[in-house]
């Protein structure tokens, strides 16, 4: 009988006393006022405690003490309520099991529970393969709001996933696979913005999947072997590592999965269609009352198309009647006309068709109008007019200028021409800068072949690199090439050595790269990486002083910015992800994953599948994180970075040569 009374007292205590203790304390204080004269004196509210009868103090201390720990008790009570609805098959519920009100989930190490380092809040509940039966009580489980991992894989739990799921705001991993859970997925699922891994496979769930496209960090979605229906979930497939919805009742077209998943991920859904499952999607039909509108738009389209064809033919005829000009000349001619003086009108027809590049540009009394060819064994005879008359193809535009591909000598020579505008540097200073860069040569730094400078803009000529950039190989290779782990490590080591050399050679001159990124790492015919466009993005306030051994703050910041840029390139090599994708910043994403202690998830799964050493991957990741340290003064210099990466490369080489 005493045991029953104790249980009833505990239930009363946790459901009523803890909840209403603050109100009860306030009530006791007010009841003390009529009995004592001091209650009517103008004392401060804080001194009113002194008027309470000595007999009341133990009662007050009892309630105040338990109010202070009510939040922890509520979390514990929620977890106990969750477990009370389950029955354990494989483990005996002895003293070490925990999961009761007389012990602490963190300090007493409840089975399946993990806490933070301070042992104050529950972070993980993992109860896999314990042959658990009973009813899933998500509402109670999410009473532990700090929960980040919740796993009940491979049990026999029934019930449904309630809307209370949305209370687990910090949840990153939710594993419920291999149970007998039924019902629909709750709409509150979309509130789990931190969710990364989601497994509900092998259950009896039905209905449509809520719109969870807002969960941008999701990398696992496993829902195979259920009875789910509706369209395929709208997810960011470029970010997913695992995806499977096979053996359900999904219907409609299969979205673009970015080539990351095969037909096996969609099999067993007769209503799905698309190229991946070799089942054509039926054409969309329109109601008969819309047929007239459809015909109107069709005929209107024919009319517009005919007009476009006529305009195109007229444009071609007019263009043939004019002298042929290449892209560089056309753009430059526009600039020339805006700055044309009266002397231009007296020039011949040939001179009129030339751009401003062939005209004299006088700055501070010094003329610099010709193309200056640097120490290039193949292009000593290169003339400025050759560039203007040759066919030019626009490769890309950026905020700092445009890049063109120029073909000379009937296709024998191909050059890349960088056109920079609005760089506030004099022609003489620009000339000294280019000559200094030409002196600091490294085999993995692409040198300029020639350059030209006027007041309005600058031109730099490079040898064209046919194998594209590191960005294209990692994120948009059209040839299907892929870089394995060894190749990526070699690229990192080569670029680090080259950048360290340039920083050492040009440190006193204050010339950093200024715009280091994966699109500026090019591959030559031998697939060796080369840093391009070194020294072209100097700070607006950074000047070149050959006689000075001191760097201003801007120059120092440029070198530190190079190190940060190299760190981001390392992150691209490790993750296979671009710097920006769907509004997600790569560095921030990596930091968030590392913070959650799920570091291995940052790595490109292609490298993992090829057997890359996780230890060396983690070591290179640590180097990258040092390089992108928000405090630039805490970043290592490039000599230190190159040494660390070469040490890793030596370890990799030795491991590859071991029998």
XYZ file of C-alpha atoms in Angstrom:
659
model
C 0.000 0.000 0.000
C 2.842 2.407 0.807
C 4.320 1.854 -2.650
C 1.024 2.867 -4.302
C 0.890 6.003 -2.166
C 4.449 6.877 -3.184
C 3.618 6.521 -6.884
C 0.505 8.672 -6.507
C 2.519 11.312 -4.657
C 5.172 11.415 -7.431
C 2.521 11.823 -10.100
C 0.837 14.584 -8.108
C 4.161 16.274 -7.476
C 5.331 16.344 -11.098
C 2.010 17.269 -12.635
C 0.768 19.863 -10.160
C 3.308 20.941 -7.561
C 6.095 21.764 -10.009
C 3.705 23.415 -12.417
C 1.902 25.588 -9.868
C 4.722 26.177 -7.380
C 5.322 29.832 -8.376
C 1.620 30.641 -7.839
C 1.636 28.843 -4.503
C 4.689 30.782 -3.281
C 3.014 34.043 -4.225
C -0.121 32.946 -2.355
C 1.867 32.203 0.818
C 3.486 35.634 0.739
C 0.142 37.375 0.440
C -1.409 35.304 3.229
C 1.360 36.399 5.565
C 0.438 40.091 5.334
C -2.661 40.306 7.630
C -1.005 38.390 10.498
C 1.962 40.700 11.051
C 2.086 44.448 11.543
C 5.221 44.720 9.483
C 3.226 43.653 6.452
C 1.588 47.093 6.470
C 4.839 49.028 6.734
C 6.323 50.692 3.625
C 8.993 48.054 3.226
C 10.394 47.098 -0.224
C 8.819 44.052 -1.778
C 12.090 42.170 -1.428
C 11.984 42.514 2.372
C 8.517 41.089 2.687
C 10.033 37.641 3.152
C 11.196 38.764 6.624
C 7.565 39.023 7.767
C 6.714 35.437 6.939
C 6.334 33.109 9.823
C 9.346 30.970 10.587
C 7.052 27.983 10.207
C 6.559 28.868 6.505
C 10.260 29.079 5.536
C 10.835 25.322 5.023
C 7.773 25.157 2.791
C 8.950 28.142 0.754
C 12.470 26.771 0.352
C 11.013 23.425 -0.731
C 9.035 25.015 -3.547
C 11.696 27.519 -4.607
C 14.325 24.786 -4.860
C 12.184 22.603 -7.083
C 11.012 25.494 -9.265
C 14.634 26.205 -10.222
C 15.047 22.681 -11.634
C 11.599 22.331 -13.138
C 12.805 22.517 -16.758
C 15.204 19.553 -16.323
C 12.530 17.611 -14.543
C 10.061 18.266 -17.346
C 12.532 16.985 -19.953
C 13.158 13.885 -17.860
C 9.416 13.356 -17.385
C 8.873 13.664 -21.162
C 11.537 11.065 -21.915
C 10.165 8.690 -19.273
C 6.660 9.115 -20.731
C 8.082 8.288 -24.187
C 9.714 5.097 -22.923
C 6.679 4.073 -20.867
C 4.767 3.509 -24.114
C 7.411 1.093 -25.373
C 8.268 -2.443 -24.333
C 11.829 -3.745 -24.514
C 12.589 -7.165 -25.952
C 16.367 -7.565 -26.069
C 17.477 -5.703 -22.933
C 16.508 -6.242 -19.320
C 15.180 -3.168 -17.544
C 17.526 -3.222 -14.586
C 19.188 -0.386 -12.665
C 21.609 0.340 -15.516
C 18.723 0.764 -17.961
C 17.720 4.131 -16.509
C 14.717 5.848 -18.039
C 13.088 6.632 -14.688
C 12.430 9.705 -12.568
C 14.884 8.694 -9.844
C 17.956 8.961 -12.114
C 19.497 11.517 -14.449
C 19.647 10.743 -18.215
C 23.096 12.333 -18.580
C 24.903 11.675 -15.309
C 23.483 8.169 -14.872
C 23.939 7.312 -18.553
C 20.573 6.008 -19.589
C 20.766 3.297 -22.242
C 20.788 4.864 -25.713
C 21.101 8.457 -24.439
C 24.025 10.799 -25.159
C 24.381 14.316 -23.772
C 26.482 17.409 -24.348
C 29.934 17.789 -22.797
C 28.522 19.588 -19.761
C 26.062 16.700 -19.140
C 23.213 19.196 -18.990
C 21.098 18.502 -22.070
C 20.170 15.384 -24.029
C 21.544 15.458 -27.568
C 21.015 11.917 -28.909
C 18.557 9.071 -28.379
C 19.677 5.947 -30.270
C 17.652 2.771 -29.570
C 18.379 0.672 -32.663
C 17.711 -3.092 -32.885
C 16.402 -3.535 -29.343
C 13.242 -5.338 -30.488
C 11.170 -2.490 -29.101
C 7.406 -2.763 -29.368
C 4.644 -0.397 -28.374
C 3.489 2.981 -29.621
C 5.671 5.796 -30.953
C 5.158 8.931 -28.841
C 6.904 11.687 -30.776
C 5.243 14.414 -28.707
C 6.955 13.205 -25.554
C 10.295 12.503 -27.230
C 10.419 16.061 -28.588
C 9.928 17.349 -25.067
C 13.730 17.194 -25.072
C 13.989 20.212 -27.355
C 17.792 19.995 -27.548
C 17.594 16.595 -29.281
C 19.712 16.446 -32.450
C 19.709 12.681 -33.207
C 16.699 10.389 -32.778
C 16.969 6.792 -33.978
C 14.638 3.793 -33.594
C 15.888 1.780 -36.575
C 14.983 -1.907 -36.870
C 12.390 -2.319 -34.135
C 8.661 -3.177 -34.135
C 7.179 0.118 -33.047
C 3.680 1.053 -34.244
C 1.780 4.334 -34.215
C 2.227 7.452 -36.324
C 4.507 10.477 -36.596
C 2.525 13.278 -34.966
C 2.652 17.023 -35.585
C 4.706 17.311 -32.403
C 7.651 16.344 -34.596
C 8.013 20.063 -35.342
C 9.061 20.717 -31.736
C 12.405 18.978 -32.342
C 13.832 22.171 -33.828
C 17.475 21.091 -33.454
C 17.020 17.643 -34.976
C 19.655 16.799 -37.610
C 19.265 13.008 -37.872
C 15.908 11.188 -37.788
C 16.003 7.405 -38.260
C 12.711 5.466 -38.022
C 13.388 2.755 -40.611
C 12.347 -0.864 -40.163
C 9.275 -0.448 -37.943
C 5.498 -0.642 -38.411
C 4.748 3.073 -38.295
C 1.647 4.087 -40.267
C -0.372 7.179 -41.090
C 0.653 10.334 -42.961
C 3.809 12.363 -42.604
C 3.052 15.533 -40.586
C 3.156 18.992 -42.148
C 5.373 20.063 -39.247
C 8.179 18.080 -40.871
C 9.006 21.173 -42.929
C 9.884 22.990 -39.692
C 12.968 20.802 -39.156
C 15.257 23.230 -40.962
C 18.433 21.617 -39.546
C 17.589 18.107 -40.746
C 20.379 16.359 -42.651
C 19.473 12.664 -42.621
C 15.907 11.306 -42.842
C 15.109 7.575 -42.930
C 11.505 6.284 -42.782
C 12.085 3.225 -44.968
C 10.345 -0.134 -44.460
C 7.212 1.091 -42.661
C 3.518 1.420 -43.515
C 3.393 5.175 -44.111
C 0.927 6.546 -46.667
C -0.186 9.839 -48.186
C 1.876 12.567 -49.807
C 5.244 13.846 -48.623
C 4.982 17.447 -47.316
C 6.904 20.166 -49.120
C 10.343 19.935 -47.487
C 12.220 21.829 -50.195
C 13.085 24.464 -47.584
C 15.335 21.984 -45.745
C 18.401 22.983 -47.737
C 20.960 20.861 -45.880
C 19.227 17.501 -46.397
C 21.695 14.880 -47.669
C 19.784 11.616 -47.007
C 16.156 10.822 -47.881
C 15.213 7.150 -47.569
C 11.511 6.261 -47.869
C 11.517 2.950 -49.764
C 9.015 0.170 -49.025
C 6.073 2.262 -47.830
C 2.740 3.277 -49.364
C 3.547 6.934 -49.997
C 1.871 8.631 -52.953
C 1.797 11.891 -54.873
C 4.657 13.483 -56.787
C 8.333 12.860 -56.135
C 9.496 15.163 -53.291
C 10.959 18.464 -54.463
C 14.527 18.187 -53.154
C 17.941 19.581 -54.021
C 19.294 16.451 -55.714
C 22.713 18.038 -56.272
C 23.158 18.066 -52.485
C 21.798 14.569 -51.741
C 24.134 11.667 -50.981
C 21.412 9.025 -50.468
C 17.944 8.909 -52.021
C 15.466 6.037 -52.392
C 11.672 6.045 -52.809
C 11.330 2.623 -54.437
C 8.262 0.408 -53.852
C 5.697 3.097 -53.113
C 2.799 4.657 -55.009
C 4.450 7.798 -56.322
C 3.285 9.122 -59.685
C 4.158 11.752 -62.247
C 7.434 12.728 -63.933
C 10.795 12.041 -62.305
C 12.677 15.330 -61.787
C 16.246 16.010 -62.849
C 18.392 14.101 -60.335
C 21.643 15.613 -61.669
C 22.873 12.160 -62.718
C 23.409 11.166 -59.076
C 20.828 8.365 -58.751
C 19.794 5.421 -60.902
C 16.436 3.871 -61.744
C 16.750 1.626 -58.676
C 15.939 4.614 -56.475
C 12.538 4.931 -58.221
C 11.615 1.312 -59.053
C 8.314 -0.181 -57.885
C 6.311 2.991 -58.543
C 4.148 2.165 -61.600
C 2.872 5.730 -61.826
C 6.296 7.307 -62.332
C 7.478 8.247 -65.811
C 10.514 9.731 -67.435
C 13.731 8.837 -69.181
C 15.274 7.308 -66.055
C 12.623 4.550 -65.861
C 12.245 4.265 -69.651
C 8.589 5.180 -69.473
C 7.348 8.148 -71.472
C 5.200 10.678 -69.672
C 1.771 11.216 -71.259
C 1.281 14.573 -72.975
C -0.793 17.114 -71.090
C -4.306 17.491 -72.509
C -6.455 20.602 -72.637
C -10.193 20.934 -72.391
C -12.185 21.563 -75.534
C -13.249 25.023 -74.417
C -9.581 26.068 -74.468
C -8.982 24.933 -78.045
C -9.631 28.333 -79.585
C -7.144 29.996 -77.276
C -4.652 27.267 -78.118
C -5.040 27.850 -81.851
C -4.670 31.575 -81.364
C -1.350 31.170 -79.574
C -0.116 28.659 -82.147
C -0.836 30.976 -85.079
C 0.602 33.922 -83.172
C 3.742 31.932 -82.612
C 4.055 31.188 -86.327
C 3.675 34.879 -87.096
C 6.315 35.915 -84.562
C 8.675 33.209 -85.816
C 8.258 34.407 -89.400
C 8.980 37.984 -88.346
C 12.125 36.893 -86.529
C 13.351 35.023 -89.626
C 12.788 38.113 -91.806
C 14.629 40.352 -89.348
C 17.512 37.878 -89.176
C 17.854 37.776 -92.973
C 17.772 41.575 -93.124
C 20.426 41.775 -90.404
C 22.713 39.380 -92.286
C 22.342 41.362 -95.505
C 23.136 44.642 -93.764
C 26.074 43.094 -91.948
C 27.560 41.773 -95.193
C 27.541 45.262 -96.616
C 29.797 46.528 -93.762
C 33.512 45.792 -93.188
C 34.047 42.732 -91.037
C 35.160 43.470 -87.486
C 35.901 41.111 -84.639
C 34.410 41.318 -81.173
C 37.358 43.123 -79.671
C 37.366 45.755 -82.388
C 33.603 46.347 -82.233
C 33.604 46.874 -78.472
C 36.701 49.006 -78.586
C 35.333 51.093 -81.463
C 32.426 52.121 -79.248
C 34.882 53.311 -76.635
C 36.945 55.088 -79.291
C 33.970 57.037 -80.656
C 33.091 58.309 -77.190
C 36.622 59.692 -76.740
C 37.248 60.749 -80.369
C 38.836 64.140 -81.013
C 38.604 66.348 -84.060
C 41.838 64.909 -85.449
C 40.178 61.520 -85.944
C 37.946 62.766 -88.746
C 40.927 63.383 -90.994
C 42.128 59.784 -90.776
C 41.630 57.250 -93.548
C 38.909 54.625 -93.765
C 41.244 51.931 -92.455
C 42.119 53.983 -89.388
C 38.430 54.648 -88.698
C 37.743 50.920 -88.509
C 40.493 50.369 -85.949
C 39.855 50.500 -82.227
C 41.327 52.902 -79.728
C 44.018 50.328 -79.007
C 45.870 51.341 -82.178
C 45.714 55.012 -81.323
C 48.214 56.908 -79.197
C 47.375 57.161 -75.536
C 49.238 59.920 -73.761
C 49.383 59.899 -69.983
C 51.525 62.335 -67.997
C 53.396 63.214 -71.143
C 54.452 59.632 -71.872
C 53.057 57.711 -74.829
C 52.321 54.009 -74.535
C 50.367 52.967 -77.614
C 51.941 49.744 -78.862
C 51.554 46.147 -77.770
C 54.486 45.182 -75.546
C 55.562 41.575 -76.049
C 57.303 39.991 -73.074
C 59.842 37.177 -73.131
C 57.800 34.721 -75.203
C 59.736 32.470 -77.612
C 56.693 31.877 -79.814
C 55.066 35.302 -80.014
C 57.949 37.706 -80.629
C 56.404 38.876 -83.884
C 52.962 39.491 -82.390
C 51.441 42.842 -83.353
C 48.502 44.692 -81.928
C 46.847 44.789 -85.337
C 47.025 40.980 -85.482
C 44.808 40.772 -82.389
C 42.283 43.209 -83.800
C 41.969 41.503 -87.162
C 41.837 37.929 -85.844
C 38.527 36.177 -85.035
C 37.692 36.590 -81.343
C 35.279 34.534 -79.253
C 33.909 35.893 -75.998
C 34.582 33.301 -73.278
C 33.109 35.172 -70.350
C 32.492 38.428 -68.557
C 33.106 39.304 -64.929
C 32.956 42.339 -62.711
C 36.621 43.027 -63.477
C 36.603 42.588 -67.248
C 36.085 40.237 -70.212
C 37.992 37.225 -71.557
C 38.338 36.374 -75.245
C 39.734 33.485 -77.256
C 41.683 34.769 -80.277
C 42.876 32.513 -83.137
C 45.882 33.640 -85.215
C 47.734 32.307 -88.265
C 44.771 30.342 -89.624
C 44.323 28.382 -86.434
C 48.010 27.696 -85.750
C 48.164 29.939 -82.661
C 45.428 30.375 -80.057
C 45.621 33.081 -77.399
C 43.489 34.240 -74.493
C 43.041 38.009 -74.159
C 41.973 39.536 -70.838
C 40.396 42.986 -71.173
C 40.331 45.022 -67.930
C 38.497 48.299 -67.519
C 38.417 50.932 -64.775
C 41.671 49.957 -63.082
C 43.022 53.124 -61.512
C 46.692 52.513 -62.246
C 48.868 54.557 -64.600
C 50.269 53.012 -67.751
C 53.832 53.370 -66.529
C 53.001 51.708 -63.211
C 51.124 48.972 -65.050
C 54.149 48.412 -67.290
C 56.498 48.093 -64.297
C 54.059 45.688 -62.654
C 53.852 43.430 -65.727
C 57.631 43.389 -66.146
C 58.091 42.479 -62.468
C 55.556 39.663 -62.794
C 57.416 38.425 -65.866
C 60.613 38.185 -63.794
C 58.939 36.041 -61.112
C 58.257 32.907 -63.141
C 57.036 29.550 -61.856
C 56.041 26.544 -63.991
C 52.594 26.457 -62.342
C 51.884 30.167 -62.841
C 50.636 31.181 -66.281
C 52.774 34.098 -67.546
C 51.512 36.927 -69.742
C 52.733 36.831 -73.364
C 52.110 40.523 -74.012
C 50.196 43.489 -72.666
C 48.736 46.818 -73.724
C 47.683 49.815 -71.661
C 45.635 52.918 -72.308
C 43.880 55.339 -69.992
C 40.519 53.621 -70.429
C 41.521 49.952 -70.278
C 44.250 47.322 -70.195
C 44.834 44.205 -72.296
C 46.758 41.095 -71.278
C 47.587 38.252 -73.643
C 48.119 34.665 -72.468
C 48.624 31.320 -74.151
C 45.243 29.606 -74.380
C 44.883 26.583 -72.058
C 42.749 23.919 -73.798
C 41.732 21.771 -70.811
C 39.642 24.320 -68.987
C 39.576 25.285 -65.324
C 39.469 23.436 -62.023
C 35.931 24.759 -61.553
C 34.765 23.005 -64.748
C 36.479 19.734 -63.845
C 34.885 19.711 -60.389
C 31.438 21.116 -61.098
C 30.697 21.159 -64.810
C 32.891 18.825 -66.803
C 31.454 18.303 -70.278
C 33.884 15.490 -71.065
C 32.870 13.373 -68.122
C 36.326 13.654 -66.566
C 36.521 13.335 -62.812
C 39.368 14.069 -60.439
C 40.199 11.254 -58.050
C 41.628 11.867 -54.569
C 45.259 11.532 -55.673
C 44.746 14.033 -58.512
C 43.033 16.512 -56.188
C 45.859 16.256 -53.668
C 48.395 16.826 -56.469
C 46.484 19.925 -57.603
C 46.423 21.253 -54.036
C 50.160 20.672 -53.609
C 51.094 22.229 -56.979
C 48.963 25.331 -56.474
C 50.204 25.759 -52.889
C 53.856 25.573 -53.982
C 53.303 28.039 -56.832
C 51.427 30.501 -54.633
C 54.068 30.235 -51.893
C 56.782 30.966 -54.480
C 54.971 34.032 -55.849
C 54.283 35.395 -52.358
C 57.978 34.971 -51.507
C 59.201 36.565 -54.749
C 56.733 39.455 -54.829
C 56.218 40.012 -51.114
C 58.390 43.124 -50.983
C 56.598 44.472 -54.059
C 53.174 43.971 -52.488
C 51.857 42.025 -55.497
C 49.436 39.281 -54.481
C 47.079 37.396 -56.790
C 44.058 39.333 -55.548
C 41.323 37.110 -57.019
C 42.259 33.474 -56.388
C 39.432 31.021 -57.152
C 38.874 27.716 -58.919
C 38.014 29.388 -62.247
C 41.528 30.891 -62.236
C 43.221 27.491 -61.901
C 43.695 26.282 -65.489
C 45.064 23.001 -66.888
C 47.612 22.881 -69.693
C 48.021 20.159 -72.324
C 49.717 17.874 -69.771
C 46.886 18.452 -67.257
C 49.227 20.339 -64.961
C 47.453 23.082 -62.965
C 48.462 26.692 -63.614
C 47.455 29.801 -61.662
C 46.183 32.400 -64.134
C 45.653 36.165 -63.891
C 48.150 36.592 -61.057
C 48.471 40.185 -59.855
C 45.617 41.644 -61.916
C 43.245 42.534 -59.091
C 45.318 44.853 -56.917
C 43.627 46.995 -54.285
C 42.580 50.423 -55.494
C 44.943 51.921 -52.912
C 47.796 49.475 -53.395
C 50.728 50.906 -55.283
C 53.846 49.262 -56.667
C 56.984 50.715 -55.045
C 60.157 48.951 -56.229
C 62.348 50.794 -53.695
C 60.153 50.165 -50.661
C 60.562 47.185 -48.339
C 57.352 47.936 -46.406
C 53.887 46.859 -47.351
C 50.828 48.947 -46.697
C 47.814 47.383 -45.010
C 46.013 46.786 -48.306
C 48.923 44.788 -49.717
C 49.183 42.712 -46.546
C 45.436 42.099 -46.685
C 45.716 40.950 -50.305
C 48.215 38.216 -49.371
C 45.932 37.082 -46.527
C 42.986 37.119 -48.956
C 44.971 34.819 -51.271
C 45.363 32.338 -48.409
C 41.640 32.454 -47.707
C 40.889 31.957 -51.411
C 43.197 28.949 -51.477
C 41.391 27.544 -48.431
C 38.081 27.770 -50.281
C 39.649 25.955 -53.260
C 40.677 23.176 -50.851
C 37.055 22.954 -49.660
C 35.904 22.609 -53.291
C 38.438 19.818 -53.840
C 37.328 18.007 -50.680
C 33.559 18.383 -51.034
C 33.092 18.503 -54.801
C 30.662 21.387 -54.223
C 30.788 24.926 -55.682
C 31.384 27.964 -53.477
C 27.764 29.072 -53.825
C 24.845 26.762 -54.620
C 21.172 27.534 -54.061
C 22.041 30.305 -51.631
C 24.251 28.033 -49.500
C 27.783 29.276 -48.789
C 30.281 26.403 -48.944
C 32.471 27.593 -46.057
C 29.465 28.131 -43.781
C 28.034 24.715 -44.700
C 31.332 22.972 -43.903
C 31.583 24.800 -40.568
C 28.031 23.755 -39.648
C 28.669 20.076 -40.449
C 31.976 20.061 -38.551
C 30.300 21.731 -35.573
C 27.685 18.968 -35.504
C 30.558 16.429 -35.335
C 29.490 14.727 -38.580
C 32.707 15.734 -40.338
C 32.937 12.792 -42.756
C 29.743 13.990 -44.427
C 31.508 16.993 -45.969
C 33.670 14.876 -48.266
C 32.840 14.079 -51.880
C 31.395 10.564 -51.772
C 33.162 9.786 -55.062
C 36.509 9.991 -53.246
C 35.254 7.892 -50.331
C 34.044 5.184 -52.719
C 37.499 5.151 -54.357
C 39.112 4.319 -51.028
C 40.567 7.701 -50.107
C 42.130 7.774 -46.653
C 39.691 9.449 -44.252
C 42.596 10.395 -42.012
C 44.325 12.368 -44.776
C 41.011 13.848 -45.912
C 40.474 15.132 -42.369
C 44.034 16.487 -42.238
C 43.548 18.417 -45.474
C 40.214 19.704 -44.166
C 41.992 21.026 -41.065
C 44.451 22.882 -43.304
C 41.563 24.392 -45.275
C 39.835 25.553 -42.085
C 43.061 27.216 -40.925
C 43.308 29.054 -44.251
C 39.748 30.448 -44.039
C 40.052 31.509 -40.412
C 37.895 34.680 -40.046
C 40.842 36.373 -38.318
C 43.387 36.934 -41.128
C 46.264 37.260 -38.658
C 45.673 33.701 -37.455
C 45.935 32.202 -40.943
C 49.208 30.426 -41.778
C 51.399 31.823 -44.548
C 51.601 30.017 -47.866
C 55.018 28.501 -47.119
C 53.526 26.821 -44.057
C 50.475 25.696 -46.026
C 52.610 24.241 -48.840
C 54.762 22.361 -46.304
C 51.704 20.828 -44.595
C 50.151 19.720 -47.887
C 53.420 18.264 -49.208
C 53.739 16.271 -45.987
C 50.281 14.822 -46.658
C 51.236 14.117 -50.261
C 54.387 12.269 -49.165
C 52.278 10.121 -46.812
C 49.869 9.385 -49.650
C 52.729 8.458 -51.996
C 54.269 6.136 -49.396
C 50.954 4.428 -48.700
C 50.446 3.872 -52.430
C 53.870 2.245 -52.791
C 53.420 -0.104 -49.829
C 52.971 -3.754 -50.907
